[in-house]
Each structure stands twice: as structure tokens, then as C-alpha cells.
Coordinates of C-alpha atoms in Angstrom, one line a residue:
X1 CA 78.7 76.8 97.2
X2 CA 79.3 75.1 93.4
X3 CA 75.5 73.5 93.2
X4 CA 72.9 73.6 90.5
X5 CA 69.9 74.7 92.3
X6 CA 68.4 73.2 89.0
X7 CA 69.4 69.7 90.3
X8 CA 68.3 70.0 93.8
X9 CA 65.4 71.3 92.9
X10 CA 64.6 67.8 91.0
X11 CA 65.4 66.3 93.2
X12 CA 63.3 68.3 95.5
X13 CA 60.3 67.3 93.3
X14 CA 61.4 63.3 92.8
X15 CA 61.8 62.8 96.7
X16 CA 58.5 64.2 97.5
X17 CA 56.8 61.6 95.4
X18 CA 57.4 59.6 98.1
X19 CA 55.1 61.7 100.5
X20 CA 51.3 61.0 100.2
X21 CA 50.8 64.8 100.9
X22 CA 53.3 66.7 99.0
X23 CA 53.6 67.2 95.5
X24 CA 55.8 70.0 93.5
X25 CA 56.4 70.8 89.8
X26 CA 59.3 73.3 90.6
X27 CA 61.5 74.2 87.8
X28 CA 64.7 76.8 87.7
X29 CA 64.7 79.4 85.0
X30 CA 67.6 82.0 85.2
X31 CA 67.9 83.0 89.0
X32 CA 64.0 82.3 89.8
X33 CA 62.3 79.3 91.3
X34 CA 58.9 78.7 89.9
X35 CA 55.8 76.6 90.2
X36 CA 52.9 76.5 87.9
X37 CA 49.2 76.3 89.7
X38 CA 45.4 76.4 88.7
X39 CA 44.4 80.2 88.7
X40 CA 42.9 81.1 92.5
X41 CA 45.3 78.5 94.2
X42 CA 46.6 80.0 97.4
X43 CA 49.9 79.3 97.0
X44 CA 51.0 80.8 101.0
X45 CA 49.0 77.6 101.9
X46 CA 50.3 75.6 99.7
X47 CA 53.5 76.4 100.6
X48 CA 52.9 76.1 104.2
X49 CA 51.2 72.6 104.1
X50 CA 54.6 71.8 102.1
X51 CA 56.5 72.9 105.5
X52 CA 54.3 71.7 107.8
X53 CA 54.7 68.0 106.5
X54 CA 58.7 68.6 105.9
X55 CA 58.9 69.1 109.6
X56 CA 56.9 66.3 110.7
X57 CA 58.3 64.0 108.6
X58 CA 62.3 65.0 109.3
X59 CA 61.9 66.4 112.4
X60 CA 58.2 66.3 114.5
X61 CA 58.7 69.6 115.3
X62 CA 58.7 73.5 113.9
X63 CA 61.5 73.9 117.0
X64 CA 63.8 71.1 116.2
X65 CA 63.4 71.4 112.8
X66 CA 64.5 75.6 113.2
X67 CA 67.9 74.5 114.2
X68 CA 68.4 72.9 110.8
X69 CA 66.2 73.9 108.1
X70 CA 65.9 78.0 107.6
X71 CA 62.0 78.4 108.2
X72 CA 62.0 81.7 106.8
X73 CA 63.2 81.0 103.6
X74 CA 61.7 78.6 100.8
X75 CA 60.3 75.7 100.1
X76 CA 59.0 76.8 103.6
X77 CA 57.3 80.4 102.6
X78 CA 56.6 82.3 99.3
X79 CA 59.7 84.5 98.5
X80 CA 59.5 88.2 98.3
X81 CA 58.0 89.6 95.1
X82 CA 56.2 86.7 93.9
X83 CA 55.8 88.0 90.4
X84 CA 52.9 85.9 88.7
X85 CA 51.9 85.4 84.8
X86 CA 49.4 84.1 83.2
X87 CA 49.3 81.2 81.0
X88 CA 47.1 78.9 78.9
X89 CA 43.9 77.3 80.3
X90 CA 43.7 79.1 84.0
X91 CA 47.3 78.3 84.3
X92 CA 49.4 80.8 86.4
X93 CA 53.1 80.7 86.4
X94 CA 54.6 81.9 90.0
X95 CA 58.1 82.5 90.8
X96 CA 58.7 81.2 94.2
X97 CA 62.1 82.3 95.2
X98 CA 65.5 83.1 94.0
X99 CA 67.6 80.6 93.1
X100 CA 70.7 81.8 94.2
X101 CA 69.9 82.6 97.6
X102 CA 72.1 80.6 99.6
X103 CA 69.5 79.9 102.7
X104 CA 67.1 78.3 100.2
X105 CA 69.7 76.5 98.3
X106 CA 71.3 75.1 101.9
X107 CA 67.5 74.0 102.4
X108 CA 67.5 72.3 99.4
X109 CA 70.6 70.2 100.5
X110 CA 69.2 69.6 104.1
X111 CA 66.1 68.1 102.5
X112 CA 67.8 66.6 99.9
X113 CA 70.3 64.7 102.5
X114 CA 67.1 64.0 104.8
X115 CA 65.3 62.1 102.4
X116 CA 68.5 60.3 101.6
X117 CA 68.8 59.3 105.6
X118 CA 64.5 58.8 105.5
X119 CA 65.3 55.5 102.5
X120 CA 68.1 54.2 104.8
X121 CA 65.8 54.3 107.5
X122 CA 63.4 52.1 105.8
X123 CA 65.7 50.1 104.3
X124 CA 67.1 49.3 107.6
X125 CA 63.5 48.9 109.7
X126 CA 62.9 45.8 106.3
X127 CA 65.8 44.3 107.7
X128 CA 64.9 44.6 111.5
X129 CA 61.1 43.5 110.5
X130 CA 62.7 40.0 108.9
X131 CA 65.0 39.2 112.2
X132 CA 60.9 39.2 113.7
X133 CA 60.7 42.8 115.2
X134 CA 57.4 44.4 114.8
X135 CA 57.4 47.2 111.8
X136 CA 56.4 49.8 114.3
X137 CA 59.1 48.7 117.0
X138 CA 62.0 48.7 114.3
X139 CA 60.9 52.1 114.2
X140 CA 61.0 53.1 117.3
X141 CA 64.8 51.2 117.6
X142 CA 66.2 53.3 114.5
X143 CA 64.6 56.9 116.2
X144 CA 65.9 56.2 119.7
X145 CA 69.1 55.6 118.3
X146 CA 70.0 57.6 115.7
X147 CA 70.5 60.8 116.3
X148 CA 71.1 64.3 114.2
X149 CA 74.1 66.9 115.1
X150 CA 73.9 70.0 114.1
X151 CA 77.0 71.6 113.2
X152 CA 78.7 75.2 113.8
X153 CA 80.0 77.3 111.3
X154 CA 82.1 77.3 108.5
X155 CA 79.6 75.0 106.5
X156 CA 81.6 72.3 105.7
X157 CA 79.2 70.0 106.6
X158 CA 74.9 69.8 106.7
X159 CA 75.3 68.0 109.8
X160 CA 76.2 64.7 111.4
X161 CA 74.4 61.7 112.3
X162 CA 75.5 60.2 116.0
X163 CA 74.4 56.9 117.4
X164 CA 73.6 56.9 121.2
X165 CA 73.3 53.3 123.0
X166 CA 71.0 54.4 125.8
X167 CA 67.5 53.7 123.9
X168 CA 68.6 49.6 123.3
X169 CA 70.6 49.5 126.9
X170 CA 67.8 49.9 128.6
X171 CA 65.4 47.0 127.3
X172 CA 69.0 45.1 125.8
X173 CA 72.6 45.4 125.8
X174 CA 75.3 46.8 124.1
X175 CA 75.8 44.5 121.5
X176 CA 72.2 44.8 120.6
X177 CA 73.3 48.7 120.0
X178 CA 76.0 47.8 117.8
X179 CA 74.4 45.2 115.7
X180 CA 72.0 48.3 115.0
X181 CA 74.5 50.5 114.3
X182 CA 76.4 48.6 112.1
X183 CA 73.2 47.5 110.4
X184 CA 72.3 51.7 109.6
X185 CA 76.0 52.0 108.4
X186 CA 75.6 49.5 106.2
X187 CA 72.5 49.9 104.7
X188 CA 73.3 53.4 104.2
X189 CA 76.6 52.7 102.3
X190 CA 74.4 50.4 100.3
X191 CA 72.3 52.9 99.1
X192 CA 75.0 55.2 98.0
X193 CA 77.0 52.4 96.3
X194 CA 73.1 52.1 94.4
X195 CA 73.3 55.5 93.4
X196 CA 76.8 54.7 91.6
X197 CA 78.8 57.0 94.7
X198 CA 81.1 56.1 97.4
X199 CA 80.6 57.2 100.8
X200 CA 83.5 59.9 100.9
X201 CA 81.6 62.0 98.4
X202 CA 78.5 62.2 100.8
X203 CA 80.0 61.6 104.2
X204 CA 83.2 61.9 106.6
X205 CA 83.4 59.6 109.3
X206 CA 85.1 60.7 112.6
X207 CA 84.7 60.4 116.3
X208 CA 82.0 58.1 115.8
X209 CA 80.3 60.2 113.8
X210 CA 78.8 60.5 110.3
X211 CA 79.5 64.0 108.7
X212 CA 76.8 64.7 106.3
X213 CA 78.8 66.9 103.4
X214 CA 77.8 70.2 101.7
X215 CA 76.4 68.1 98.8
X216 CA 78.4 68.0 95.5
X217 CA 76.4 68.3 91.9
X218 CA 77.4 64.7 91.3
X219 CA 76.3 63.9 94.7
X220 CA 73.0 65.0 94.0
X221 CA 72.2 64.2 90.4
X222 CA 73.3 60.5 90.9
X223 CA 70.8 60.2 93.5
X224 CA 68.4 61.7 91.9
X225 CA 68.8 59.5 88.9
X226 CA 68.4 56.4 91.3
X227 CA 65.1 58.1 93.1
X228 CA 63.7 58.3 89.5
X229 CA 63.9 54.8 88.6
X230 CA 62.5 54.0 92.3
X231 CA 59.5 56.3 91.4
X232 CA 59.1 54.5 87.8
X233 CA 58.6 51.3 89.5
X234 CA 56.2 52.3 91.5
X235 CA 53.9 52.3 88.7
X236 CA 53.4 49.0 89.0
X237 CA 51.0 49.5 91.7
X238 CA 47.2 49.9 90.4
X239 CA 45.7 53.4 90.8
X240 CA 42.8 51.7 92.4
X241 CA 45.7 51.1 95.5
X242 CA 48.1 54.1 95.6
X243 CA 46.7 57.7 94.8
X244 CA 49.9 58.9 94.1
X245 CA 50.5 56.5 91.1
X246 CA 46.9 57.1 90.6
X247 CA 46.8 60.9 90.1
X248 CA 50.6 60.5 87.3
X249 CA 48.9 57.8 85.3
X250 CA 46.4 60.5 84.6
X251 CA 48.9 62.7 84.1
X252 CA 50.8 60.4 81.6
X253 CA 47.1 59.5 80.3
X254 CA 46.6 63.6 79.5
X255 CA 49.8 63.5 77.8
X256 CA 49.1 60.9 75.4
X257 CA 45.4 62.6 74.9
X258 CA 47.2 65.9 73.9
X259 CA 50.3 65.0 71.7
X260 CA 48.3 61.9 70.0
X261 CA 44.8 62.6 70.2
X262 CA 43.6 59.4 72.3
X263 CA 41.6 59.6 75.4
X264 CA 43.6 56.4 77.9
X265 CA 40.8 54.2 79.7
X266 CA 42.7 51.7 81.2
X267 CA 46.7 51.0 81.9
X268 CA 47.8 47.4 82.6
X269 CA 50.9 45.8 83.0
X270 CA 53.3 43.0 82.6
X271 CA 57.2 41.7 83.1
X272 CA 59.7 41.4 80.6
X273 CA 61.2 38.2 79.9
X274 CA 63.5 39.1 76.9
X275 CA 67.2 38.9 78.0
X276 CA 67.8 42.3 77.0
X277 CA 65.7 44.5 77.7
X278 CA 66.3 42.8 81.4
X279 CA 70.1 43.7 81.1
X280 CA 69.5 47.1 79.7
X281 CA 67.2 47.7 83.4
X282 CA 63.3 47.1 81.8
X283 CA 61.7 45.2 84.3
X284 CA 57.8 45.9 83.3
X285 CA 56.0 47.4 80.7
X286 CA 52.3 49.6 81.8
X287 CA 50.1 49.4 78.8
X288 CA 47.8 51.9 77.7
X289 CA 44.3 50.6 76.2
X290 CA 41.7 52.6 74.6
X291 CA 38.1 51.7 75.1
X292 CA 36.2 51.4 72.0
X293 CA 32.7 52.6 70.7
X294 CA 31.4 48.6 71.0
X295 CA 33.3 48.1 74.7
X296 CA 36.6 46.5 73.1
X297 CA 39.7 47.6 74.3
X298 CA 42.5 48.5 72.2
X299 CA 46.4 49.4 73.0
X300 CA 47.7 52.4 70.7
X301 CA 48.9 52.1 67.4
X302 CA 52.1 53.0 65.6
X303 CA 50.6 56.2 64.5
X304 CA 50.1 57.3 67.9
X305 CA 53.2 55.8 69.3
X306 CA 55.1 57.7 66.5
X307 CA 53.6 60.7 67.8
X308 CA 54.2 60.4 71.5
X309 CA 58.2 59.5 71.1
X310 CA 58.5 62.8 68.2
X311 CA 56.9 65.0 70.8
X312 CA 58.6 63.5 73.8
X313 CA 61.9 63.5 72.1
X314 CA 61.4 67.5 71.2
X315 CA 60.4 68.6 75.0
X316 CA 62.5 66.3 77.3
X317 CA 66.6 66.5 76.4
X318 CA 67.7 63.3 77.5
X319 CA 71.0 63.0 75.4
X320 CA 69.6 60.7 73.0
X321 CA 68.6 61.1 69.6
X322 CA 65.4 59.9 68.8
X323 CA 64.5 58.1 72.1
X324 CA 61.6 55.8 71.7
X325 CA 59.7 57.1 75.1
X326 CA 57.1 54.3 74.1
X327 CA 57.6 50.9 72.2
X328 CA 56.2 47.4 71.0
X329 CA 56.7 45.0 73.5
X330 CA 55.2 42.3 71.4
X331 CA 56.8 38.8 72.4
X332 CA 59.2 40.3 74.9
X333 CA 57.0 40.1 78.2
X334 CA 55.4 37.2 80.2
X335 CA 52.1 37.2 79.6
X336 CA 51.2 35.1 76.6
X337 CA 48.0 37.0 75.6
X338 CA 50.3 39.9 74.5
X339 CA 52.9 38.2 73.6
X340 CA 50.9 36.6 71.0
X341 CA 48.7 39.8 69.7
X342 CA 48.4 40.1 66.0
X343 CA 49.2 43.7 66.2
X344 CA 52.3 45.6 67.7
X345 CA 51.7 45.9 71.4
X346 CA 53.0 49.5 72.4
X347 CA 54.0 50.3 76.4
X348 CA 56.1 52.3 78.6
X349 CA 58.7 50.4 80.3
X350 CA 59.9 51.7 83.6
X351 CA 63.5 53.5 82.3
X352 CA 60.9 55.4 80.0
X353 CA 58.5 56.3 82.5
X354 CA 61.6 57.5 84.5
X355 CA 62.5 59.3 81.1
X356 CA 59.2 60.7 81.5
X357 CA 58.8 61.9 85.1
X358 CA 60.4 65.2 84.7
X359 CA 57.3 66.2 82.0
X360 CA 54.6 64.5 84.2
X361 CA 55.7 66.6 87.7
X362 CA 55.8 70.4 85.5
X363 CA 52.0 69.5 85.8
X364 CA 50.3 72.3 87.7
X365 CA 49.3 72.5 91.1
X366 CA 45.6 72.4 91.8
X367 CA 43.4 72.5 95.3
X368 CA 41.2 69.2 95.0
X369 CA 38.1 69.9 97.0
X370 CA 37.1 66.5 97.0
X371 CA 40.3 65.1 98.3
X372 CA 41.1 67.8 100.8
X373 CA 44.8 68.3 99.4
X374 CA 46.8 69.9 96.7
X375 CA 48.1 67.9 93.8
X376 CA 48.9 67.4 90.2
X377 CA 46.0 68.6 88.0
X378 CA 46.2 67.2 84.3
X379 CA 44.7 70.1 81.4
X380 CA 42.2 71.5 83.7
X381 CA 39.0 71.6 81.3
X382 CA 39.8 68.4 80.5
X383 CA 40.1 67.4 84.1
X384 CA 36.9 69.1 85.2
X385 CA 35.3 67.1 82.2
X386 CA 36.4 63.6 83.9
X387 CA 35.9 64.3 87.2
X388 CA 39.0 64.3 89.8
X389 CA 37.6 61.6 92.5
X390 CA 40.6 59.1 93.5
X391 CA 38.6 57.3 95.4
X392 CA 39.5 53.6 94.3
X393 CA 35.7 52.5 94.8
X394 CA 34.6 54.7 91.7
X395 CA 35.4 53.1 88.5
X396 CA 34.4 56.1 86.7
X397 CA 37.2 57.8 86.6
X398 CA 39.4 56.1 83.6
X399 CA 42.8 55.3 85.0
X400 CA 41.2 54.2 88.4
X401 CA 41.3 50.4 87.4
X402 CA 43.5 47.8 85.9
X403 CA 42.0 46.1 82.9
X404 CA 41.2 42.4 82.3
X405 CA 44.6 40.5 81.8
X406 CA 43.2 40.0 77.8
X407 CA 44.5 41.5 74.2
X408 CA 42.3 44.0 73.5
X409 CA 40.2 42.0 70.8
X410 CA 39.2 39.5 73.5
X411 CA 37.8 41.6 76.1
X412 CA 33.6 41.3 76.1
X413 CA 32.0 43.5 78.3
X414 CA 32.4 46.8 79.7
X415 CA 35.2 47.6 81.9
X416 CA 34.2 51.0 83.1
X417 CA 30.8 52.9 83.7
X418 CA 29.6 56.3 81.7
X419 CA 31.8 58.8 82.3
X420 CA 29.5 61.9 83.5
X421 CA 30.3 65.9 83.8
X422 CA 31.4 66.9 86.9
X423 CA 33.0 69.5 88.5
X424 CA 36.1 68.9 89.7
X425 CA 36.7 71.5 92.6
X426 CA 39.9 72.2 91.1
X427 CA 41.7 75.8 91.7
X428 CA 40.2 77.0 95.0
X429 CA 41.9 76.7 98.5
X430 CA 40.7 74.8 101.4
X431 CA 39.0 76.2 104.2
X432 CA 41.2 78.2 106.7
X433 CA 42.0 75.8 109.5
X434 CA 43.6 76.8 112.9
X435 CA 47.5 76.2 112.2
X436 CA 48.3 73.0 114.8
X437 CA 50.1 73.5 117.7
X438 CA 53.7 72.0 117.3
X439 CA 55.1 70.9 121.1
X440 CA 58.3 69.2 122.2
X441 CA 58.7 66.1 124.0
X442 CA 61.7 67.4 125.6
X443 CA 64.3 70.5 125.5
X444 CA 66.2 70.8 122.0
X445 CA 69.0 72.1 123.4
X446 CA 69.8 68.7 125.9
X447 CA 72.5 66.8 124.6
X448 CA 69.6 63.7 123.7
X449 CA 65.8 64.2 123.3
X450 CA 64.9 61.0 124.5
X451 CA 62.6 58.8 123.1
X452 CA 59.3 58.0 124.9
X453 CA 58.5 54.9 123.8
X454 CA 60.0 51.4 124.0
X455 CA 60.6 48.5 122.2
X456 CA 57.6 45.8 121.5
X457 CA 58.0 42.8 123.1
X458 CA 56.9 39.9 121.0
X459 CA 59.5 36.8 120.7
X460 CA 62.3 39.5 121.4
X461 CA 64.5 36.4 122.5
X462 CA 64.5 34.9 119.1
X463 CA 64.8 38.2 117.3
X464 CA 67.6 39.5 119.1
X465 CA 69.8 35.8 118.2
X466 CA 68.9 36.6 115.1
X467 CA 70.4 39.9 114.9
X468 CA 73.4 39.1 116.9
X469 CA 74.3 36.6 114.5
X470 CA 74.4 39.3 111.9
X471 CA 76.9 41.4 114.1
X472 CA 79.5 40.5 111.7
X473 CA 77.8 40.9 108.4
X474 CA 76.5 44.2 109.7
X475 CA 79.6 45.3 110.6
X476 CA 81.8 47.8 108.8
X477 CA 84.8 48.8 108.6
X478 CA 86.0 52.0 111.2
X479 CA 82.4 52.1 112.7
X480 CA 81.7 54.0 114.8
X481 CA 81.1 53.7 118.6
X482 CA 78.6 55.2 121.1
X483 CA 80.5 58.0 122.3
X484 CA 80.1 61.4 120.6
X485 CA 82.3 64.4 121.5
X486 CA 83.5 66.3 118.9
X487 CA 83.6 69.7 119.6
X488 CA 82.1 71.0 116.5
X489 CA 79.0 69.3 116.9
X490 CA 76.8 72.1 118.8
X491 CA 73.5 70.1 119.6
X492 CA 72.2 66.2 119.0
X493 CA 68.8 65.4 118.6
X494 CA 66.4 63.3 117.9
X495 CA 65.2 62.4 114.3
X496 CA 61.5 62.1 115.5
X497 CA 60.6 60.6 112.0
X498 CA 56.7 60.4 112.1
X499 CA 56.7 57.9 109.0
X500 CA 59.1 55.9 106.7

């Protein structure tokens, strides 16, 4: 099939980010998938709460989601043979599967194309929201009407994505349909032309139909490359407000700890306004500060800065030579207290965090008792040390909140409370639950699952002008119609998407 299971199996790892209940660290050595967990994870679960969530989120159901994803291969279930070898610090190294099979490499494109359709979904329910529809009701519109094919043999294609006009006929009209449609096609060439791609490398269009194509390397390392810097920017958010971001601060705060030596208390952030670093893609800088003996907080210096980017630059090939991973920002961001700091002011800025990303998800996989869910776990005695609690009510935990929006030698009090032993409840499994009952709104096999819900009222009369009056810069060029009857195409369903 001519792909690098090595790049879909980052990009396996970057997309999930996007899930609050995933999280992988996969990595391709040889012809082995592997994953690295806490000693006494069971990694069956794991694997199956990885599934479970898959199918929700791309299909709503294990029987829809059978006719495109193989269940019985991975990311779904632990391959045969899982050989296992210990490492440092209660870390076990598993491989997973083999990296050649081709039913786990065509789940890897499946996914990888899913997630891809998933961001045009909510790039297109943004737009729908603005034109005054409700978030859940733009919803609802993109699920009754687009729908997924799934396509015979040879495999010349994943699949196809159809759009039927019955769901918006029934409450609208037609026109209503193909403002939609053209609004999906169009958003969804906009995220490819993002990603640096035309649509011919990731689709064929024909009898009104998107044909999903049997991913090329380019196809799915540009992508990747764009989902990165999406994920970097997410680190804007506060800890305190998104547990994901939360539990790779800690990770990127465990990091610094090991290669330079100092323990992270705090991150903050600000926005460059220096031309260009703006041109060259920096938008923000996150700022590590170290709480000192007398309650003072400090950002790192250029010993441990010089540290971090010669370590950095050793374990993450990048095709740079001597990358600076982290930098002085001194007089290039917004903020005038750090601007005008005595000392150099050193921070990630988001391309280096997206640098970064590929050493933060090799973390290992722990079981977090406290949370109720598998995730990243940063050196585990460490960990245990600090306590694992994301709960953003707890300011004990260091990277949980943002510090005061002062240079370090002008904070005064405290920021965060006595950090106390605790055990973490990392590396044991959850209790054995009952595995939930998956059920069908409708028969697979039917031409249409139908959706069972309708649009939300509201002022639908405005919001509808509104998007009629976008018809035409929605529209693109040979889109497609309402009909669908191209012989190839076996079955159309439903994409029962259960979140955005």
C-alpha cells in the first residue's frame, strides 16, 4: 500500500489529543507497534476503552463501525504475541501489533481520514452557529446529512462521503440542503488547502460523491504537521481549564526537571508582537517559572535553557542543527512586565512546543485511580511524589494554575500551597465494569440510517436568510448533488458523531 505506518501512527497519537479520553504514545520500531505503560497496567482494557471511544465518536456504534474499521485487528485489540520488556522506573515496553499488517495499517487510514472529516465537521457547525443556529442543532444538520459509503473491493478508495437532502427537506427546502452541502465542501477543501494539499491528493469527486483516497505518505504527514501546530496552540488554555493541556504541561514540566535539574511551579503566557517571529508562525510564548525558597518566582536561566535545547536537539531529529527548543523572548511579546525584565526571559513558543509534542506523547501510559481514566504519566516516582489530582480546584499540584501576570522579582506572596506525599494510584487498572451494550437506531444495511432528531427551532427564519445568502460563497465548483448511485458504493450510513 506505499505508507509509513511510522507516520500514521503519529498521526494516530496527534489526533487523539483531541479526545478527552484517549491518549497514546505509540511509536514504530522495525515491523512492531509499541506502547510504553506503568508496570501492572492492563493494557486489553486499555486498548478496548481506546475502541470503545473510536466507535462512538466515528460511528455510535460497534455494528456500523464493523463495516469500516477491522475490530479485530489493532488499535482495537492487543495483537498476538505481545512480547513485553522491562524498562527503567516500573516502565514496561509492549509491542502492540505488527506494523505491516495491512488490516491495522487500513485502520490507521480509516481513523486517520475520520478525524480529518470529525475537524470539517466542526469547522462547518462554527459556521452554522454564526448564521444563529443552535451549537447542538448545527449538529444534528451536518449528521442527518452527511452520510458515509462504504466501498467494495479493490481498495482504491477508504470510502465515500454522500450527502442526502431528506433530513433538511423535511423541516426546509432544497436550497437549505445545498447551502449545507456546499458549505461542508468548502470547509473541507479549506482544511486541506491548510494542510499545504489539494483535494485530488485526498479525494475524487464523482456522482455526487466524495471518494475518500487510500491515503498517500504526503497526504498524511502534511496533515499531521498542521494537527501539531493545532495541538501547540492549545496550550494556551490554563491547566486549571482543560485536563488535557493540564496533564502535557506536566509532562513538558518533568522534562525540564530531568534534562536541567529544575522542578516547574507555574507556566504563564503571553503574545508576540515582534514582526518576525509573527511571520515565521510564533503567536505566544508559555513561560516556565520556578518558585523560590522566599515565595518569589523566577523563569529559567541560560544555563538551564542551554541544557534543555542540547538535549532536545540530541533526542528529537527535526532537520535542524542546533534548534533552540526554548528561547528569550525578552522585548518581543506584549506584556510590558516581561518585556522589560532585567534578565533574559526564556519560553516555549508554539512551533517549539509542536517541535516538542513528539517527546511529550512517548510518555507512558498509566491507570489514574483518581481520575477514573488512562493517561500520560510523567517519571512515575516523581509523579507519585506530586500527586496526580487534575482537579482544577486543587492548587497543589504545580502546573494546575497560571501565575500572576508579574516578572518573577515582583511577585509577593505565595502562589501555591505545600506540596504533600501522596500516592498517586498510578499503574493499576480500573475496576471490571460490564462492557455497555452498543444498539442501532436503525438497520445498517438500509440505504439511510435516519436521523431521529430534528432541527431546533429558535429564529430559524432569520438563520436560514442568512445562510441562503451564502449559497454562492459556499458554493464550489462541480458540487455535488443529492443523488447517489454509484454502483461501487455497497452501503450509506450515518456518521452518528456523538461529539465534535
Amino acid at each position: 500500500m506505499g505508507n509509513s505506518t511510522k507516520e500514521l501512527v503519529n498521526a494516530f497519537n496527534l489526533n487523539n489529543y483531541f479526545s478527552d479520553k484517549i491518549n497514546t504514545n505509540f511509536t514504530v520500531e522495525g515491523k512492531k507497534i509499541f506502547g510504553l505503560f506503568a508496570s501492572g497496567t492492563n493494557i486489553e482494557e486499555y486498548l478496548q476503552g481506546i475502541g470503545e471511544e473510536i466507535i462512538k465518536q466515528h460511528y455510535g456504534t460497534k455494528e456500523v463501525a464493523d463495516m469500516f474499521y477491522n475490530l479485530n485487528y489493532f488499535p482495537f485489540v492487543l495483537g498476538a504475541n505481545p512480547d513485553k520488556e522491562y524498562v527503567s522506573n516500573g516502565i514496561v515496553k509492549v509491542k502492540l501489533a505488527d506494523s505491516t499488517n495491512n488490516e491495522v495499517i487500513r485502520n490507521l487510514k480509516v481513523h486517520f481520514a475520520n478525524e480529518f472529516k470529525r475537524a470539517v465537521k466542526s469547522k462547518v457547525v462554527a459556521r452554522l452557529q454564526k448564521a444563529g443556529i443552535t451549537k447542538e442543532g448545527a449538529s444534528e444538520w451536518v449528521i442527518g446529512t452527511v452520510k458515509t459509503g462504504v466501498i467494495g473491493s479493490p481498495y482504491l478508495y477508504l470510502y465515500c462521503i454522500a450527502f442526502s437532502d431528506e433530513y433538511l427537506k423535511r423541516k426546509y427546502d432544497s436550497e437549505t440542503f445545498e447551502v449545507l452541502k456546499g458549505m461542508y465542501i468548502q470547509e473541507f477543501n479549506s482544511r486541506l488547502k491548510e494542510c499545504g494539499l489539494k483535494s485530488s491528493g485526498f479525494y475524487e469527486y464523482k456522482d455526487d460523491m466524495l471518494y475518500i483516497k487510500d491515503v498517500s505518505d504526503k497526504v498524511v504527514k502534511s496533515v499531521a504537521e498542521y494537527v501539531k501546530e493545532e495541538v501547540a496552540f492549545d496550550f494556551r488554555t490554563p491547566g486549571s481549564v482543560e485536563s488535557k493541556v493540564e496533564n502535557c504541561k506536566n509532562i513538558l514540566s518533568d522534562l525540564i526537571l530531568r534534562f536541567a535539574g529544575r522542578f516547574v511551579d507555574a507556566y504563564d503566557y503571553d503574545t508576540f508582537i515582534d514582526e518576525n517571529k509573527i511571520k515565521n508562525g510564533h503567536s505566544f510564548a508559555l513561560i516556565p517559572f520556578i518558585e523560590m525558597d522566599d515565595g518569589q518566582f523566577e523563569t529559567l536561566s541560560s544555563r538551564d535553557a542551554s541544557k534543555i535545547n542540547g538535549v532536545f536537539n540530541k533526542a528529537i531529529p527535526n532537520g535542524f542543527t542546533n534548534s533552540n527548543f526554548i528561547s528569550d523572548i525578552k522585548g518581543k511579546t506584549a506584556n510590558p512586565q516581561f518585556a522589560n525584565c532585567k534578565e533574559p526571559v526564556y519560553a516555549f513558543s508554539n512551533k517549539q512546543i509542536a517541535l516538542l509534542l513528539p517527546k511529550i506523547m512517548e510518555s507512558p501510559i498509566a491507570y489514574n485511580q483518581i481520575n477514573g481514566c488512562f493517561e500520560f504519566a510523567v517519571d512515575l516516582e516523581n509523579f507519585k511524589r506530586r500527586g496526580s489530582s487534575r482537579s482544577s480546584s486543587e492548587a497543589s499540584t504545580p502546573t494546575h494554575a497560571e501565575p500572576p501576570r508579574t516578572p518573577p522579582e515582583q511577585t509577593g506572596d505565595r502562589f501555591f500551597e505545600s506540596k504533600g506525599d501522596g500516592d498517586s494510584g498510578l499503574g493499576d487498572s480500573p475496576p471490571k465494569k460490564d462492557p455497555a451494550a452498543h444498539s442501532s437506531s436503525g438497520d445498517p444495511r438500509s440505504s439511510f440510517e435516519q436521523s431521529q432528531t430534528q432541527p431546533r427551532q429558535g429564529s430559524e427564519k432569520e438563520s436560514l436568510l442568512l445562510l441562503h445568502h451564502q449559497l454562492n460563497s459556499a458554493r464550489t465548483s462541480g458540487e455535488p448533488s443529492a443523488y447517489m448511485n454509484h454502483p461501487t458504493v455497497s452501503r450509506v450510513v450515518s456518521s452518528q458523531t456523538s461529539s465534535l
